[in-house]
Each structure stands twice: as C-alpha cells, then as structure tokens.
PDB file of C-alpha atoms in Angstrom:
ATOM      1  CA  MET A  37     -25.691  -9.039  61.771  1.00  0.00           C
ATOM      2  CA  VAL A  38     -23.663  -7.334  64.510  1.00  0.00           C
ATOM      3  CA  GLN A  39     -22.522  -4.681  62.056  1.00  0.00           C
ATOM      4  CA  ARG A  40     -25.971  -4.114  60.612  1.00  0.00           C
ATOM      5  CA  GLU A  41     -28.501  -4.242  63.428  1.00  0.00           C
ATOM      6  CA  THR A  42     -26.842  -3.116  66.650  1.00  0.00           C
ATOM      7  CA  HIS A  43     -26.257   0.287  68.130  1.00  0.00           C
ATOM      8  CA  GLU A  44     -22.867   1.823  67.428  1.00  0.00           C
ATOM      9  CA  LEU A  45     -21.709   1.657  71.071  1.00  0.00           C
ATOM     10  CA  ASP A  46     -22.674  -2.012  71.433  1.00  0.00           C
ATOM     11  CA  ARG A  47     -20.980  -2.800  68.145  1.00  0.00           C
ATOM     12  CA  GLY A  48     -17.768  -1.130  69.344  1.00  0.00           C
ATOM     13  CA  ARG A  49     -17.853  -3.014  72.634  1.00  0.00           C
ATOM     14  CA  ALA A  50     -18.385  -6.347  70.873  1.00  0.00           C
ATOM     15  CA  PHE A  51     -15.414  -5.800  68.592  1.00  0.00           C
ATOM     16  CA  ALA A  52     -13.256  -4.590  71.493  1.00  0.00           C
ATOM     17  CA  ARG A  53     -14.060  -7.754  73.486  1.00  0.00           C
ATOM     18  CA  PHE A  54     -13.263  -9.940  70.489  1.00  0.00           C
ATOM     19  CA  ASP A  55     -10.002  -8.124  69.799  1.00  0.00           C
ATOM     20  CA  THR A  56      -8.934  -8.379  73.449  1.00  0.00           C
ATOM     21  CA  ARG A  57      -9.541 -12.144  73.480  1.00  0.00           C
ATOM     22  CA  PHE A  58      -7.723 -12.508  70.182  1.00  0.00           C
ATOM     23  CA  GLN A  59      -4.674 -10.603  71.444  1.00  0.00           C
ATOM     24  CA  LEU A  60      -4.575 -12.589  74.709  1.00  0.00           C
ATOM     25  CA  ALA A  61      -4.728 -15.888  72.808  1.00  0.00           C
ATOM     26  CA  TRP A  62      -1.914 -14.694  70.557  1.00  0.00           C
ATOM     27  CA  VAL A  63       0.280 -13.749  73.528  1.00  0.00           C
ATOM     28  CA  LEU A  64      -0.397 -17.040  75.338  1.00  0.00           C
ATOM     29  CA  GLY A  65       0.345 -18.967  72.155  1.00  0.00           C
ATOM     30  CA  ALA A  66       3.646 -17.125  71.780  1.00  0.00           C
ATOM     31  CA  LEU A  67       4.604 -17.697  75.430  1.00  0.00           C
ATOM     32  CA  MET A  68       4.414 -21.497  75.241  1.00  0.00           C
ATOM     33  CA  PRO A  69       7.413 -22.029  72.946  1.00  0.00           C
ATOM     34  CA  VAL A  70       9.403 -19.387  74.813  1.00  0.00           C
ATOM     35  CA  LEU A  71       8.824 -20.950  78.232  1.00  0.00           C
ATOM     36  CA  LEU A  72       8.877 -24.640  77.224  1.00  0.00           C
ATOM     37  CA  ARG A  73      11.642 -24.450  74.568  1.00  0.00           C
ATOM     38  CA  PRO A  74      10.678 -27.584  72.637  1.00  0.00           C
ATOM     39  CA  PRO A  75      13.113 -29.095  70.098  1.00  0.00           C
ATOM     40  CA  LEU A  76      12.725 -27.805  66.538  1.00  0.00           C
ATOM     41  CA  ARG A  77      11.223 -31.058  65.282  1.00  0.00           C
ATOM     42  CA  VAL A  78       8.510 -30.980  67.993  1.00  0.00           C
ATOM     43  CA  GLY A  79       7.817 -27.288  67.384  1.00  0.00           C
ATOM     44  CA  PHE A  80       7.420 -27.708  63.639  1.00  0.00           C
ATOM     45  CA  SER A  81       5.282 -30.826  64.147  1.00  0.00           C
ATOM     46  CA  LEU A  82       2.937 -28.916  66.455  1.00  0.00           C
ATOM     47  CA  LEU A  83       2.835 -26.040  63.979  1.00  0.00           C
ATOM     48  CA  ALA A  84       1.977 -28.414  61.119  1.00  0.00           C
ATOM     49  CA  LEU A  85      -0.725 -30.060  63.236  1.00  0.00           C
ATOM     50  CA  GLY A  86      -2.250 -26.688  64.102  1.00  0.00           C
ATOM     51  CA  LEU A  87      -2.226 -25.599  60.472  1.00  0.00           C
ATOM     52  CA  ALA A  88      -3.814 -28.895  59.378  1.00  0.00           C
ATOM     53  CA  VAL A  89      -6.607 -28.487  61.939  1.00  0.00           C
ATOM     54  CA  GLY A  90      -7.123 -24.912  60.755  1.00  0.00           C
ATOM     55  CA  LEU A  91      -7.320 -26.055  57.134  1.00  0.00           C
ATOM     56  CA  VAL A  92      -9.916 -28.723  57.947  1.00  0.00           C
ATOM     57  CA  LEU A  93     -12.023 -26.224  59.915  1.00  0.00           C
ATOM     58  CA  TYR A  94     -11.765 -23.653  57.126  1.00  0.00           C
ATOM     59  CA  LEU A  95     -12.768 -26.111  54.403  1.00  0.00           C
ATOM     60  CA  SER A  96     -15.727 -27.432  56.398  1.00  0.00           C
ATOM     61  CA  ALA A  97     -16.944 -23.890  57.071  1.00  0.00           C
ATOM     62  CA  LEU A  98     -16.507 -23.000  53.407  1.00  0.00           C
ATOM     63  CA  ARG A  99     -18.641 -25.961  52.341  1.00  0.00           C
ATOM     64  CA  SER A 100     -21.426 -25.038  54.742  1.00  0.00           C
ATOM     65  CA  VAL A 101     -21.466 -21.423  53.537  1.00  0.00           C
ATOM     66  CA  GLN A 102     -21.389 -22.069  49.780  1.00  0.00           C
ATOM     67  CA  PRO A 103     -25.004 -23.356  49.472  1.00  0.00           C
ATOM     68  CA  GLU A 104     -26.242 -20.358  51.460  1.00  0.00           C
ATOM     69  CA  ALA A 105     -24.277 -17.940  49.274  1.00  0.00           C
ATOM     70  CA  ALA A 106     -25.646 -19.566  46.114  1.00  0.00           C
ATOM     71  CA  ARG A 107     -29.187 -19.349  47.485  1.00  0.00           C
ATOM     72  CA  ARG A 108     -28.750 -15.657  48.277  1.00  0.00           C
ATOM     73  CA  GLN A 109     -27.476 -14.909  44.770  1.00  0.00           C
ATOM     74  CA  ASP A 110     -30.473 -16.661  43.223  1.00  0.00           C
ATOM     75  CA  ALA A 111     -32.935 -14.868  45.504  1.00  0.00           C
ATOM     76  CA  GLY A 112     -32.114 -11.378  44.219  1.00  0.00           C
ATOM     77  CA  PRO A 113     -32.505  -8.268  46.345  1.00  0.00           C
ATOM     78  CA  ALA A 114     -34.664  -8.340  49.452  1.00  0.00           C
ATOM     79  CA  PRO A 115     -38.255  -7.159  48.997  1.00  0.00           C
ATOM     80  CA  PRO A 116     -38.654  -3.423  49.675  1.00  0.00           C
ATOM     81  CA  ASP A 117     -40.997  -3.971  52.633  1.00  0.00           C
ATOM     82  CA  GLU A 118     -38.371  -6.153  54.362  1.00  0.00           C
ATOM     83  CA  VAL A 119     -35.706  -3.514  53.751  1.00  0.00           C
ATOM     84  CA  LEU A 120     -38.051  -0.877  55.174  1.00  0.00           C
ATOM     85  CA  ALA A 121     -38.658  -3.044  58.270  1.00  0.00           C
ATOM     86  CA  THR A 122     -34.893  -3.205  58.811  1.00  0.00           C
ATOM     87  CA  ALA A 123     -34.745   0.583  58.426  1.00  0.00           C
ATOM     88  CA  ARG A 124     -37.409   0.931  61.137  1.00  0.00           C
ATOM     89  CA  ARG A 125     -35.355  -1.278  63.480  1.00  0.00           C
ATOM     90  CA  LEU A 126     -32.340   0.941  62.824  1.00  0.00           C
ATOM     91  CA  LEU A 127     -34.421   4.016  63.616  1.00  0.00           C
ATOM     92  CA  ASP A 128     -35.614   2.419  66.865  1.00  0.00           C
ATOM     93  CA  ALA A 129     -31.951   1.773  67.733  1.00  0.00           C
ATOM     94  CA  GLY A 130     -31.134   5.468  67.271  1.00  0.00           C
ATOM     95  CA  GLU A 131     -29.384   5.070  63.909  1.00  0.00           C
ATOM     96  CA  GLU A 132     -31.313   7.793  62.068  1.00  0.00           C
ATOM     97  CA  ARG A 133     -28.849   8.294  59.220  1.00  0.00           C
ATOM     98  CA  SER A 134     -28.544   4.585  58.413  1.00  0.00           C
ATOM     99  CA  ALA A 135     -32.313   4.164  58.628  1.00  0.00           C
ATOM    100  CA  VAL A 136     -32.957   6.981  56.148  1.00  0.00           C
ATOM    101  CA  VAL A 137     -30.358   5.737  53.654  1.00  0.00           C
ATOM    102  CA  LEU A 138     -31.745   2.199  53.803  1.00  0.00           C
ATOM    103  CA  ALA A 139     -35.371   3.326  53.497  1.00  0.00           C
ATOM    104  CA  ALA A 140     -34.545   5.578  50.557  1.00  0.00           C
ATOM    105  CA  SER A 141     -32.748   2.704  48.851  1.00  0.00           C
ATOM    106  CA  ALA A 142     -35.777   0.479  49.369  1.00  0.00           C
ATOM    107  CA  ALA A 143     -38.100   3.014  47.771  1.00  0.00           C
ATOM    108  CA  LEU A 144     -35.925   4.623  45.103  1.00  0.00           C
ATOM    109  CA  ASP A 145     -33.384   2.017  44.004  1.00  0.00           C
ATOM    110  CA  HIS A 146     -35.203  -1.298  44.162  1.00  0.00           C
ATOM    111  CA  PRO A 147     -35.515  -2.923  40.701  1.00  0.00           C
ATOM    112  CA  ARG A 148     -39.000  -4.331  41.383  1.00  0.00           C
ATOM    113  CA  LEU A 149     -40.562  -0.904  41.779  1.00  0.00           C
ATOM    114  CA  ALA A 150     -41.648   1.100  38.757  1.00  0.00           C
ATOM    115  CA  VAL A 151     -39.572   4.100  37.689  1.00  0.00           C
ATOM    116  CA  ARG A 152     -41.187   7.210  39.131  1.00  0.00           C
ATOM    117  CA  GLY A 153     -38.926   9.989  37.932  1.00  0.00           C
ATOM    118  CA  GLY A 154     -41.712  12.593  37.801  1.00  0.00           C
ATOM    119  CA  ASP A 155     -43.016  11.973  41.329  1.00  0.00           C
ATOM    120  CA  SER A 156     -42.112  14.883  43.626  1.00  0.00           C
ATOM    121  CA  ARG A 157     -42.012  12.514  46.606  1.00  0.00           C
ATOM    122  CA  CYS A 158     -39.009  10.792  45.017  1.00  0.00           C
ATOM    123  CA  GLY A 159     -37.121  14.068  44.952  1.00  0.00           C
ATOM    124  CA  GLU A 160     -38.058  14.770  48.552  1.00  0.00           C
ATOM    125  CA  LEU A 161     -36.864  11.326  49.663  1.00  0.00           C
ATOM    126  CA  ALA A 162     -33.649  11.754  47.671  1.00  0.00           C
ATOM    127  CA  THR A 163     -33.082  15.025  49.551  1.00  0.00           C
ATOM    128  CA  PHE A 164     -33.502  13.204  52.875  1.00  0.00           C
ATOM    129  CA  ARG A 165     -30.970  10.615  51.700  1.00  0.00           C
ATOM    130  CA  ARG A 166     -28.444  13.315  50.706  1.00  0.00           C
ATOM    131  CA  ARG A 167     -28.830  14.924  54.147  1.00  0.00           C
ATOM    132  CA  ALA A 168     -28.304  11.557  55.838  1.00  0.00           C
ATOM    133  CA  LEU A 169     -25.184  10.881  53.779  1.00  0.00           C
ATOM    134  CA  GLY A 170     -23.753  14.364  54.309  1.00  0.00           C
ATOM    135  CA  ASP A 171     -21.355  15.412  57.041  1.00  0.00           C
ATOM    136  CA  GLY A 172     -23.317  18.538  57.877  1.00  0.00           C
ATOM    137  CA  GLU A 173     -26.032  19.069  60.426  1.00  0.00           C
ATOM    138  CA  PRO A 174     -27.343  16.058  62.326  1.00  0.00           C
ATOM    139  CA  LEU A 175     -30.522  14.441  61.083  1.00  0.00           C
ATOM    140  CA  SER A 176     -33.342  14.801  63.602  1.00  0.00           C
ATOM    141  CA  THR A 177     -35.488  11.872  64.622  1.00  0.00           C
ATOM    142  CA  GLU A 178     -38.540  13.698  63.263  1.00  0.00           C
ATOM    143  CA  ALA A 179     -36.896  14.084  59.853  1.00  0.00           C
ATOM    144  CA  ALA A 180     -35.916  10.405  59.869  1.00  0.00           C
ATOM    145  CA  VAL A 181     -39.491   9.378  60.728  1.00  0.00           C
ATOM    146  CA  ALA A 182     -40.794  11.593  57.919  1.00  0.00           C
ATOM    147  CA  ALA A 183     -38.330  10.018  55.476  1.00  0.00           C
ATOM    148  CA  LEU A 184     -39.331   6.482  56.487  1.00  0.00           C
ATOM    149  CA  ASP A 185     -43.029   7.353  56.178  1.00  0.00           C
ATOM    150  CA  LEU A 186     -42.387   8.815  52.737  1.00  0.00           C
ATOM    151  CA  ALA A 187     -40.484   5.683  51.696  1.00  0.00           C
ATOM    152  CA  ALA A 188     -43.330   3.495  52.977  1.00  0.00           C
ATOM    153  CA  ASP A 189     -45.818   5.555  50.970  1.00  0.00           C
ATOM    154  CA  LEU A 190     -43.729   5.169  47.814  1.00  0.00           C
ATOM    155  CA  ILE A 191     -43.330   1.419  48.353  1.00  0.00           C
ATOM    156  CA  ASP A 192     -47.067   0.908  48.922  1.00  0.00           C
ATOM    157  CA  CYS A 193     -48.074   3.081  45.965  1.00  0.00           C
ATOM    158  CA  PRO A 194     -45.323   2.707  43.354  1.00  0.00           C
ATOM    159  CA  SER A 195     -47.392   3.806  40.364  1.00  0.00           C
ATOM    160  CA  ARG A 196     -48.643   7.189  41.637  1.00  0.00           C
TER     161      ARG A 196
END
C-alpha cells in the first residue's frame, strides 16, 4: 500500500524512518553482549530463545496471510473500473506516469474486456503508455488526464 498509493517523497521518508529504526535496533542489540559479556551458555540460550520467538511469530503471520493469498488468486484481476479509480488517485497524488500506465493496463490489457485491435483509441492510449514508460520528456498533467479519460471511455464502451 505504501509503495502503491503514496507520493514518492512520502514513500522515501517512510522507508528512511523504518531503516533508521532498524539500524538503531541492530546497533543496540549488538551493544548488549559487548557491554554485559555474558557467558557463552547464556548468550547461546538467549540467541536460541530469540530465534524461537521469531519462528513462532513468522509461522503465525504466515498462517494469517495464506487464506488471504488464496482468496486473491481465486478472485482474478481487479475489475477495470477499480484499477482506473486507483489510477485517478495516483494522478491526484502527482504520479502522472504511474497513473497513465495503470489506466492503460486497465483498458488495454484486462482479460474481461473485448479485443479491440481496430479501434484507433487503443492505439492512442498505447502511445500515451509508451510516453509514460519512456525516459524522454516529462508527461504533462493534461496529457495524463487525457489518457485517463480515454481509458475510461474504452472501459465504459468496450465494443465500439
């Protein structure tokens, strides 16, 4: 969710905060045996206890995630209108390129929509997607809005 629906700067800050906390915990964990100098038997016992707790937490998290993963696999791809709504949220967040790529995927690549190879709008939307994926000129907000509107038109009228 953080990677998909947040602005790039906020995403970077979130990961930087997490990484800082992780590194501080690692350093504090390494300082304890250096400062306290426990006997080997105590040190290995604490290590085994920590690993056992980690294993229990991992297995319980794995069990809670497996039903959700199975449900997602059975559900198939998200409906195109939901994908387009996510693309609009990305556009509102200033992520024009991601919004265009997602909207084009919703309209052009979704298996529930009919094949529209002869529709000129498909070619136009594919061009928007290539521009969004390219490293060239930046994609303007107006072009992104036009691409999302075109994708919405194709999703609403798949047989034209």
